[in-house]
């Protein structure tokens, strides 16, 4: 009988995976697809350790040692990361390529027991297959200079915030806060408001004329007298000019100056220029712009191709472009628009003072992904921002637009008028990115010595206007020009000063509130260095020097804190308590009959009973719009504000009637379906639309 051979069962060894940790689940999903089955990618969901919210968390006596704790609610995430890290063959930390990302990687290395000197840090400027795979070929150690720079900013902001805020609570009201950058932003807004209040308009006049040459009319404007520019300050000045002119006699062309003017394309976007342009062109709030840019960077699902990062990292102060991106853009422009549109040497921008230049400019990860090719994958807002980024980058690699201009001087009795004409000769970059809509203004063919006849001559009175209030775009531009803040700080700063009700946005412009002015006055008196733009800009430069390894972060903190702590002590002792007076509301409490007063709360003003705390009745301040509620047909529709200061409309019988609408009801029903009609803002302007069907009509002016 033959021996029975034992079957040998080959047991497969379980191959250990590499663990990769990023900040967000969408970024994790995109990267895991590129790395394959040997890698597991998990998300830390942002920072996992921070200073405690309940106390200062900085040991001032012990070299400003920060006391970090795990962020509340992150326990399960940390537990899962530790579990997977123990099983992994190697752990890679792939947080964003900036100070914040480096700090997240450092905190993760501490919690997971990794050595920060080991090569476990990978960074990439764009989330594409090649960029991600190449980054894993060259891992590096955690850059402690970057970590120290982030840590210095965090400690600095904590020392300022947790030193000044308790004084604000004690002297003004609870729930207030102050910070380095937000205090300067608030101060700029209030200074501008003071300029507007103190502004005295000055009168000035212009004279707009129409001339005719060979039956062709053209426009010209009064310029001056005897070949020199002369302003018209009042009607007397105007009449003096008008009396010199004989409308029955011809004017003589004394100068014709043709020129060729080149308009160069703008440089690719930095964070701040993207925020400014999106605010001006797309009406996007800064926070919204950054949220959408984050989505485009982390990856959008492109169907069969899976998720792809569509733009490079969106927090940058550089306009630098990689050679690979330049070459791809040049080939694309040659093939799509022609050789004459491709710049041989594209413009290079000068690095702004204080700029870190750590990353490339914001650009599409591949110029071949045109906005049109992505139309079915992007939502409306993603498409708007991607189109802006794509067209700005492509235009930056194109030739300048060439405009033929003509300046013509026309004189009679020493009175000089000037006409200006322009015509596009070569569109250049404007084929892709038109910064503003322009029309050709073509003048007739004119020669020196030629006579032209005056057709009309219209004087117009004007008054100078006060400086404009800051928009989000102009405030960011001013902060950047003054070297205050960095790309990552602008959006949260603007959000904070609105959330604290220090300022409000009215028709997209910042106006300070009474509370904002009270807080600013206190900071001006007690903490002048905080509001000193040069002082704060110098601090930002020192943070950059820490990042470059040229300064020790503890010395920078100490040189700031020693004089600052004396200012804090003086403010606690000398500053008088500010009482925010309640305004009489002119109506009585509907519970106890006592007069109501107007109080200032976290979200603005509201009605409260004057007998508080004996009577705790409160009511929102509302405005009737003169329309009966379309739901209950009993109450009045009132204008209200949400916690985010957004206007909405509701019934004054709430909670008995729960009618609410973001759009303003107009008190008429739809002729098609009988649902109520509303006023709605569209691209065409304000329109009347049905709340239920597709009926719409133009607003009668």
XYZ file of C-alpha atoms in Angstrom:
701
model
C 0.000 0.000 0.000
C 1.516 3.308 -1.072
C 2.302 5.842 1.536
C -0.282 8.579 1.839
C 1.319 11.834 0.997
C 0.408 14.674 3.272
C -0.968 17.663 1.489
C 1.026 20.721 2.301
C -1.143 23.744 2.589
C 0.742 26.887 1.664
C -0.244 29.586 4.053
C 0.067 33.003 2.551
C 1.732 35.561 4.683
C -0.340 38.611 5.250
C 1.586 41.442 3.628
C 1.782 44.497 5.863
C 0.461 47.690 4.330
C 1.980 51.143 4.522
C -0.177 53.674 6.362
C -0.538 57.183 4.920
C -2.207 59.907 7.010
C -3.687 63.052 5.450
C -6.099 65.691 6.820
C -9.364 65.092 4.938
C -11.357 62.036 3.784
C -11.712 63.370 0.207
C -7.926 63.836 -0.058
C -7.463 60.311 1.385
C -9.799 58.823 -1.218
C -7.973 60.509 -4.127
C -4.470 59.528 -2.916
C -5.358 55.901 -2.101
C -6.415 55.379 -5.728
C -2.962 56.490 -6.946
C -0.922 54.475 -4.427
C -2.586 51.074 -4.881
C -3.268 48.109 -2.605
C 0.017 48.264 -0.639
C -1.081 51.514 0.977
C -3.896 52.366 3.334
C -4.762 56.093 3.488
C -6.579 57.546 6.513
C -7.675 61.068 7.504
C -6.849 62.845 10.773
C -9.703 65.308 10.102
C -7.449 68.325 10.593
C -5.502 69.077 13.798
C -5.625 66.403 16.490
C -3.746 68.275 19.265
C -4.043 71.913 20.284
C -3.817 74.246 23.262
C -6.732 73.823 25.721
C -9.690 76.175 25.222
C -10.377 76.528 28.958
C -7.042 78.139 29.943
C -3.966 79.896 28.548
C -2.107 76.615 28.018
C 1.290 78.366 27.770
C 3.835 78.116 30.614
C 5.209 81.669 30.564
C 7.700 80.947 33.365
C 9.138 77.918 31.545
C 10.243 79.295 28.140
C 6.631 79.656 26.942
C 6.240 75.870 26.842
C 2.877 75.054 25.188
C 0.726 72.424 26.929
C -1.005 70.525 24.120
C -3.983 68.261 24.639
C -5.895 65.976 22.285
C -8.787 67.900 20.764
C -12.163 66.967 22.227
C -14.090 64.627 19.930
C -10.931 63.273 18.236
C -10.521 60.300 20.639
C -11.952 57.705 18.231
C -9.867 59.052 15.328
C -6.642 58.881 17.390
C -7.511 55.350 18.617
C -8.087 54.133 15.035
C -4.876 55.778 13.768
C -2.821 54.167 16.576
C -4.359 50.759 15.835
C -3.527 50.967 12.118
C -0.039 52.432 12.775
C 0.881 49.381 14.911
C -0.099 47.036 12.063
C 1.613 49.073 9.330
C 4.989 48.345 7.787
C 5.706 52.085 7.528
C 3.778 55.256 8.425
C 3.845 58.276 6.096
C 2.573 61.689 7.153
C 1.179 63.496 4.081
C -0.467 66.621 5.512
C -0.543 69.844 3.447
C 2.819 71.373 2.381
C 2.812 74.395 4.719
C 3.398 75.319 8.372
C -0.008 74.029 9.477
C 0.526 70.735 7.630
C 4.010 70.326 9.142
C 2.597 70.950 12.626
C -0.163 68.360 12.065
C 2.507 65.841 10.967
C 4.572 66.622 14.091
C 1.572 66.177 16.433
C 0.716 62.888 14.683
C 4.299 61.640 15.094
C 4.063 62.387 18.843
C 0.729 60.592 19.323
C 1.764 57.580 17.211
C 5.195 57.260 18.849
C 7.123 58.001 15.644
C 10.562 59.553 15.553
C 10.238 62.989 13.860
C 13.806 62.575 12.549
C 12.832 59.476 10.559
C 11.996 59.936 6.885
C 8.201 59.660 7.191
C 7.080 63.054 5.840
C 5.870 63.335 2.236
C 4.687 66.540 0.559
C 3.193 67.322 -2.850
C 2.014 70.566 -4.374
C -0.722 68.967 -6.481
C -2.774 65.784 -6.060
C -2.051 64.064 -9.350
C -0.749 60.516 -9.923
C 2.796 61.581 -10.889
C 3.158 64.199 -8.131
C 1.919 61.840 -5.396
C 4.024 58.837 -6.548
C 7.171 60.965 -6.890
C 6.741 62.378 -3.372
C 6.845 58.847 -1.907
C 10.199 58.248 -3.612
C 11.722 61.105 -1.583
C 10.294 61.144 1.953
C 12.026 63.436 4.437
C 12.160 64.118 8.166
C 9.718 66.547 9.751
C 11.019 70.117 9.284
C 11.170 71.442 12.853
C 11.789 74.999 11.614
C 8.341 74.946 9.975
C 6.841 73.436 13.141
C 8.498 76.104 15.316
C 7.176 78.894 13.060
C 3.612 77.530 13.365
C 4.059 76.981 17.107
C 5.349 80.545 17.557
C 2.295 81.970 15.745
C -0.057 79.791 17.820
C 1.581 80.775 21.131
C 1.758 84.446 20.118
C -1.943 84.531 19.195
C -2.856 82.688 22.404
C -0.893 85.150 24.567
C -2.591 88.111 22.880
C -6.095 86.643 22.777
C -6.156 85.159 26.285
C -4.579 88.294 27.826
C -6.816 90.935 26.197
C -10.109 88.993 26.019
C -10.611 88.741 29.828
C -10.132 92.537 30.031
C -12.794 93.000 27.339
C -15.144 90.686 29.273
C -14.549 92.529 32.552
C -14.644 96.084 31.170
C -17.139 95.826 28.282
C -19.119 92.567 27.971
C -18.644 88.800 27.883
C -18.006 86.854 24.687
C -15.632 89.407 23.113
C -12.188 88.627 21.727
C -9.120 90.378 20.347
C -6.246 89.134 18.219
C -3.221 90.514 16.391
C -4.509 90.438 12.804
C -8.224 90.828 13.562
C -7.549 93.972 15.647
C -5.672 95.598 12.745
C -8.440 94.611 10.285
C -11.057 96.143 12.603
C -8.934 99.276 13.082
C -8.559 99.752 9.296
C -12.351 99.521 8.844
C -13.000 102.036 11.642
C -10.338 104.483 10.378
C -11.962 104.372 6.940
C -15.378 105.037 8.526
C -13.921 108.068 10.347
C -12.512 109.376 7.041
C -15.983 109.035 5.491
C -17.640 110.883 8.418
C -15.091 113.717 8.275
C -15.118 113.956 4.486
C -16.152 117.321 3.028
C -17.249 117.080 -0.639
C -15.615 119.485 -3.073
C -17.376 120.818 -6.152
C -15.884 120.360 -9.611
C -17.185 120.584 -13.183
C -16.548 118.861 -16.503
C -17.592 119.847 -20.016
C -18.523 117.020 -22.403
C -18.676 117.967 -26.071
C -19.573 116.384 -29.395
C -17.758 117.354 -32.574
C -18.347 116.487 -36.222
C -15.815 115.676 -38.942
C -17.024 114.713 -42.424
C -20.481 113.835 -41.070
C -18.959 111.592 -38.378
C -19.628 112.548 -34.765
C -17.121 111.910 -31.975
C -16.789 112.867 -28.303
C -14.191 115.056 -26.615
C -13.805 116.568 -23.130
C -12.650 119.990 -21.942
C -8.965 119.797 -20.962
C -7.625 123.289 -20.255
C -6.503 126.666 -21.571
C -3.367 127.736 -23.507
C -2.193 124.141 -23.808
C -2.182 123.591 -20.040
C -4.604 121.584 -17.912
C -6.999 123.799 -15.944
C -9.533 122.509 -13.402
C -13.083 123.886 -13.228
C -14.003 124.382 -9.565
C -17.378 126.122 -9.873
C -19.960 127.521 -12.269
C -18.064 130.833 -12.555
C -15.045 128.946 -13.982
C -17.366 127.147 -16.418
C -19.031 130.339 -17.649
C -15.621 131.924 -18.204
C -14.726 129.055 -20.584
C -18.126 128.996 -22.281
C -17.888 132.709 -23.082
C -14.595 132.166 -24.920
C -16.196 129.608 -27.277
C -18.015 130.583 -30.480
C -20.167 127.584 -31.420
C -20.659 128.919 -34.957
C -16.957 128.872 -35.752
C -14.915 125.686 -36.308
C -12.389 124.244 -33.872
C -8.933 123.408 -35.162
C -7.140 120.041 -34.687
C -3.744 121.017 -33.207
C -2.316 117.602 -32.271
C -2.876 114.011 -33.390
C -0.807 111.443 -31.494
C -1.226 107.772 -32.441
C 0.404 105.191 -30.141
C 0.586 101.461 -29.773
C -0.018 100.281 -26.221
C 0.667 96.827 -24.866
C -1.486 95.338 -22.118
C 0.320 92.540 -20.328
C -1.509 89.618 -18.714
C -1.821 89.387 -14.938
C 0.402 86.880 -13.141
C -1.094 83.547 -11.996
C -3.054 83.624 -8.747
C -1.659 83.749 -5.239
C -4.083 83.057 -2.403
C -4.879 86.716 -1.818
C -5.255 87.665 -5.510
C -7.545 84.657 -6.004
C -9.672 85.749 -3.022
C -9.809 89.345 -4.310
C -10.693 88.413 -7.904
C -13.310 85.847 -6.840
C -14.885 88.475 -4.584
C -14.917 91.136 -7.332
C -15.801 88.941 -10.328
C -17.881 86.117 -8.854
C -19.267 87.803 -5.696
C -17.749 84.950 -3.656
C -17.086 85.562 0.034
C -13.495 84.782 1.050
C -14.471 81.733 3.086
C -16.518 80.349 0.190
C -13.607 80.822 -2.229
C -11.246 78.876 0.053
C -13.791 76.099 0.639
C -14.302 75.573 -3.122
C -10.541 75.818 -3.827
C -9.966 73.119 -1.169
C -12.444 70.843 -2.989
C -10.703 71.408 -6.334
C -7.291 70.730 -4.759
C -8.290 67.571 -2.861
C -9.927 65.911 -5.850
C -13.078 65.803 -7.955
C -14.490 62.523 -9.289
C -14.111 62.545 -13.076
C -16.122 59.383 -13.792
C -14.017 56.435 -14.994
C -10.802 58.283 -14.239
C -11.774 58.520 -10.548
C -10.940 61.486 -8.313
C -8.271 63.929 -9.520
C -6.861 67.054 -7.882
C -7.672 69.797 -10.381
C -5.547 72.659 -8.987
C -2.254 73.055 -7.130
C -2.086 73.891 -3.411
C -4.259 76.929 -2.762
C -2.360 78.578 0.127
C 0.584 80.355 -1.447
C 2.111 83.821 -1.806
C 4.197 82.934 -4.878
C 3.573 83.488 -8.603
C 6.260 80.941 -9.547
C 5.359 78.242 -12.113
C 7.128 74.890 -12.630
C 8.963 74.279 -15.915
C 6.718 71.269 -16.675
C 3.556 73.398 -16.308
C 5.055 76.153 -18.503
C 5.908 73.645 -21.235
C 2.442 72.047 -21.150
C 0.769 75.495 -21.301
C 2.996 76.583 -24.219
C 2.124 73.440 -26.238
C -1.584 73.900 -25.472
C -1.562 77.592 -26.549
C 0.337 76.767 -29.782
C -2.155 74.044 -30.704
C -5.344 75.845 -29.613
C -4.749 79.526 -30.430
C -1.676 79.637 -32.662
C 2.022 80.441 -32.345
C 1.483 84.209 -32.183
C -0.460 83.819 -28.902
C 2.244 81.870 -27.010
C 4.676 84.058 -25.049
C 8.351 83.234 -25.659
C 9.300 84.581 -22.230
C 6.203 84.780 -19.979
C 6.177 87.523 -17.350
C 7.834 86.771 -14.033
C 6.541 88.557 -10.994
C 8.704 90.128 -8.335
C 8.376 88.337 -5.029
C 6.317 90.472 -2.647
C 8.157 91.706 0.431
C 7.804 89.080 3.154
C 6.532 86.395 0.749
C 7.686 82.876 1.636
C 7.706 81.484 -1.943
C 7.299 77.970 -0.522
C 4.917 76.762 -3.255
C 3.985 77.422 -6.844
C 1.223 79.821 -7.830
C -2.337 78.464 -7.938
C -2.805 76.846 -11.345
C -4.639 73.897 -12.925
C -2.812 70.590 -12.316
C -3.150 70.016 -16.075
C -3.978 72.793 -18.544
C -5.426 70.102 -20.834
C -8.394 69.802 -18.456
C -10.264 72.755 -19.908
C -13.343 74.076 -18.081
C -15.518 72.845 -20.970
C -14.201 69.278 -20.599
C -15.146 69.277 -16.879
C -18.627 70.795 -17.262
C -20.438 67.530 -16.390
C -18.303 66.858 -13.271
C -18.206 70.235 -11.491
C -21.060 72.001 -9.748
C -21.866 75.616 -10.634
C -19.558 77.261 -8.071
C -16.690 74.830 -8.663
C -16.935 75.539 -12.401
C -16.852 79.317 -11.839
C -13.718 79.205 -9.677
C -11.933 76.573 -11.782
C -12.624 78.597 -14.958
C -11.164 81.683 -13.259
C -7.995 79.832 -12.143
C -7.563 78.042 -15.500
C -8.052 81.153 -17.662
C -5.804 83.327 -15.452
C -2.978 80.766 -15.655
C -3.276 80.194 -19.417
C -3.432 83.976 -20.026
C -0.260 84.487 -17.930
C 1.627 82.342 -20.470
C 0.283 84.284 -23.498
C 1.409 87.335 -25.450
C 0.225 90.842 -24.507
C -2.808 92.459 -26.095
C -1.932 95.316 -28.470
C -4.215 98.354 -28.569
C -3.914 101.230 -31.051
C -4.649 104.474 -29.197
C -5.102 108.011 -30.492
C -5.048 111.278 -28.571
C -6.358 114.378 -30.388
C -6.247 118.019 -29.209
C -8.917 120.420 -30.561
C -8.663 124.182 -29.905
C -10.558 127.430 -30.359
C -9.596 130.763 -28.775
C -7.001 129.000 -26.550
C -9.686 126.627 -25.115
C -8.460 123.042 -25.426
C -10.580 119.882 -25.747
C -9.105 116.383 -25.882
C -10.527 113.289 -27.595
C -9.218 109.792 -26.918
C -9.796 106.757 -29.121
C -8.689 103.135 -28.954
C -8.965 100.034 -31.111
C -7.865 96.469 -30.398
C -5.090 95.554 -32.843
C -4.223 92.101 -31.461
C -6.221 90.414 -28.655
C -3.328 88.373 -27.191
C -4.157 87.012 -23.718
C -7.634 88.643 -23.751
C -8.692 85.783 -26.021
C -8.747 83.713 -22.817
C -8.946 86.120 -19.877
C -10.639 89.496 -20.269
C -10.122 91.383 -17.000
C -12.845 93.859 -17.877
C -15.234 94.357 -20.741
C -13.903 96.984 -23.125
C -15.314 98.486 -26.276
C -13.389 100.034 -29.119
C -13.761 103.809 -29.244
C -12.862 104.590 -32.854
C -12.185 108.215 -33.797
C -12.578 109.420 -37.416
C -9.395 109.992 -39.429
C -8.168 113.407 -38.251
C -5.122 115.442 -39.306
C -3.360 118.425 -37.776
C -4.802 121.695 -39.144
C -8.187 120.153 -39.945
C -11.344 122.023 -38.881
C -14.138 120.292 -36.951
C -17.521 121.715 -35.880
C -18.910 121.766 -32.343
C -22.283 119.965 -32.201
C -22.993 120.080 -28.454
C -21.264 121.356 -25.347
C -22.624 120.153 -21.994
C -21.230 121.360 -18.628
C -21.802 118.899 -15.730
C -21.550 119.581 -12.019
C -19.907 116.918 -9.800
C -18.826 116.545 -6.190
C -15.862 114.533 -4.954
C -16.812 111.296 -3.204
C -15.541 110.008 0.143
C -13.155 107.032 0.126
C -15.031 103.770 -0.446
C -15.679 101.408 2.464
C -13.623 98.224 2.425
C -14.958 95.165 0.658
C -13.498 91.752 1.502
C -11.283 92.097 -1.586
C -9.915 95.577 -0.787
C -9.384 94.743 2.907
C -7.343 91.629 2.024
C -5.330 93.700 -0.471
C -4.597 96.352 2.187
C -3.601 93.755 4.807
C -1.279 92.076 2.298
C 0.280 95.381 1.170
C 1.021 96.201 4.822
C 2.572 92.756 5.417
C -0.079 91.851 7.998
C -1.194 88.218 8.092
C -0.424 85.420 5.645
C -2.457 83.581 2.949
C -3.980 81.138 5.433
C -5.084 83.852 7.915
C -7.228 86.206 5.801
C -10.429 84.127 5.579
C -10.622 83.259 9.331
C -9.771 86.868 10.287
C -12.653 88.338 8.240
C -14.968 85.633 9.579
C -14.050 86.388 13.214
C -14.662 90.157 13.117
C -18.128 89.509 11.641
C -18.943 86.663 14.035
C -18.089 88.888 17.024
C -20.416 91.574 15.583
C -17.557 94.115 15.440
C -18.421 94.803 11.795
C -21.281 93.992 9.444
C -21.427 93.595 5.671
C -23.850 96.041 4.080
C -24.118 95.718 0.270
C -20.805 93.798 0.315
C -18.983 96.587 2.197
C -17.755 96.543 5.818
C -19.338 98.921 8.324
C -18.241 98.957 11.987
C -20.829 98.418 14.717
C -21.030 100.384 17.982
C -19.504 97.386 19.746
C -16.625 97.263 17.254
C -15.861 100.951 17.869
C -15.882 100.454 21.669
C -13.463 97.492 21.423
C -11.204 99.356 18.982
C -11.048 102.452 21.235
C -9.930 100.269 24.137
C -7.199 98.573 22.099
C -6.007 101.944 20.685
C -5.603 103.363 24.214
C -4.154 100.322 25.964
C -2.348 98.246 23.322
C -0.937 100.597 20.657
C 1.680 98.055 19.465
C -1.044 95.549 18.532
C -2.472 98.127 16.095
C 0.932 99.232 14.809
C 1.004 97.874 11.265
C 4.822 98.054 11.040
C 5.190 96.242 14.379
C 2.838 93.427 13.293
C 4.476 93.152 9.854
C 7.864 92.868 11.584
C 6.478 90.015 13.695
C 5.347 88.249 10.498
C 8.878 88.648 9.091
C 10.315 87.158 12.278
C 7.997 84.142 11.930
C 9.379 83.697 8.398
C 12.933 83.865 9.801
C 12.029 81.142 12.333
C 10.847 79.001 9.398
C 14.197 79.569 7.670
C 16.085 78.588 10.834
C 17.530 82.085 11.360
C 15.754 82.879 14.654
C 14.754 80.934 17.783
C 11.006 81.008 18.347
C 11.294 81.402 22.141
C 13.379 84.600 21.770
C 10.814 86.088 19.356
C 7.954 85.339 21.768
C 9.866 86.736 24.745
C 10.809 89.999 22.978
C 7.109 90.519 22.260
C 5.629 89.348 25.579
C 7.820 91.262 28.054
C 6.566 94.778 27.034
C 3.088 93.432 26.165
C 2.554 91.956 29.662
C 3.194 95.405 31.197
C 0.516 96.915 28.919
C -1.915 94.176 30.044
C -1.234 94.907 33.731
C -1.696 98.664 33.172
C -4.969 98.118 31.292
C -6.396 95.886 34.050
C -5.622 98.570 36.613
C -6.410 101.845 34.799
C -9.068 101.079 32.219
C -12.545 102.250 33.209
C -15.518 99.951 32.797
C -17.572 100.760 29.691
C -21.317 100.625 30.129
C -23.187 99.948 26.906
C -26.368 101.960 27.395
C -29.706 100.409 26.545
C -31.854 102.432 24.139
C -35.596 102.873 24.878
C -37.594 100.847 22.318
C -40.774 102.936 22.580
C -42.974 99.845 23.129
C -44.007 97.868 26.199
C -43.333 94.265 27.204
C -46.228 92.009 26.153
C -45.703 89.851 29.296
C -45.372 92.311 32.201
C -46.179 95.683 30.600
C -42.822 97.310 31.499
C -40.992 99.329 28.796
C -38.841 97.355 26.366
C -35.252 98.436 25.700
C -32.864 97.755 22.799
C -29.881 95.681 23.919
C -26.721 94.633 22.087
C -26.183 90.885 21.904
C -23.868 88.469 20.187
C -25.831 88.600 16.931
C -26.732 92.283 17.000
C -29.475 94.360 18.598
C -32.685 92.906 20.083
C -35.634 93.932 22.292
C -35.524 92.973 25.988
C -37.649 93.799 29.014
C -36.279 96.600 31.202
C -37.210 94.531 34.300
C -34.566 91.868 33.498
C -33.788 89.544 35.314
C -37.299 89.590 36.899
C -38.806 89.411 33.401
C -36.759 87.597 30.738
C -38.907 88.455 27.734
C -36.872 89.108 24.556
C -37.925 89.736 20.941
C -35.970 90.112 17.702
C -36.010 93.537 16.080
C -38.015 93.048 12.909
C -39.315 95.132 10.021
C -42.738 94.662 8.415
C -42.720 94.642 4.589
C -46.466 95.285 4.176
C -47.392 91.796 2.932
C -49.902 89.393 4.490
C -48.542 85.884 5.177
C -49.324 83.674 2.134
C -49.592 80.585 4.373
C -51.858 81.522 7.295
C -53.357 84.716 5.701
C -53.471 86.308 9.183
C -49.978 87.444 10.148
C -47.685 90.058 8.641
C -44.481 89.087 6.813
C -41.458 90.531 8.616
C -37.801 90.876 7.650
C -35.528 88.983 10.014
C -31.833 88.079 10.226
C -30.261 84.668 10.700
C -27.331 84.064 13.057
C -25.031 84.541 10.075
C -26.597 87.994 9.485
C -28.427 86.838 6.335
C -31.877 88.399 5.717
C -34.885 86.087 5.503
C -38.657 86.561 5.672
C -41.123 84.952 8.099
C -44.577 85.297 9.602
C -44.905 87.403 12.767
C -47.254 84.701 14.186
C -44.345 82.265 14.594
C -44.397 79.614 16.115
C -48.167 79.338 15.362
C -47.299 79.877 11.681
C -43.941 78.507 10.485
C -43.765 80.263 7.101
C -40.182 81.262 6.125
C -38.565 82.296 2.830
C -35.103 83.511 1.790
C -36.800 85.471 -1.020
C -39.080 88.463 -0.402
C -42.812 87.746 -0.957
C -44.511 90.553 -2.903
C -48.168 89.992 -1.921
C -49.396 88.590 -5.269
C -50.097 85.051 -6.431
C -48.794 83.335 -9.546
C -51.300 83.542 -12.449
C -50.328 79.977 -13.482
C -50.414 77.963 -10.218
C -51.682 80.452 -7.568
C -48.623 80.000 -5.292
C -47.086 83.177 -3.879
C -44.652 85.276 -5.950
C -41.257 86.445 -4.663
C -38.547 88.914 -5.627
C -35.412 87.033 -6.644
C -31.942 88.275 -7.583
C -30.764 86.748 -10.880
C -28.025 87.462 -13.435
C -30.513 89.696 -15.248
C -31.119 91.686 -12.055
C -34.130 91.574 -9.737
C -37.018 89.489 -11.104
C -40.420 88.357 -9.869
C -40.586 84.553 -9.770
C -43.081 81.968 -8.607
C -42.133 80.098 -5.422
C -43.471 76.860 -6.955
C -43.458 76.824 -10.791
C -41.289 78.343 -13.549
C -43.354 81.541 -13.967
C -41.308 84.768 -13.995
C -41.758 88.407 -14.940
C -39.610 91.522 -15.147
C -39.848 94.058 -12.298
C -41.573 97.186 -13.572
C -39.301 100.181 -13.010
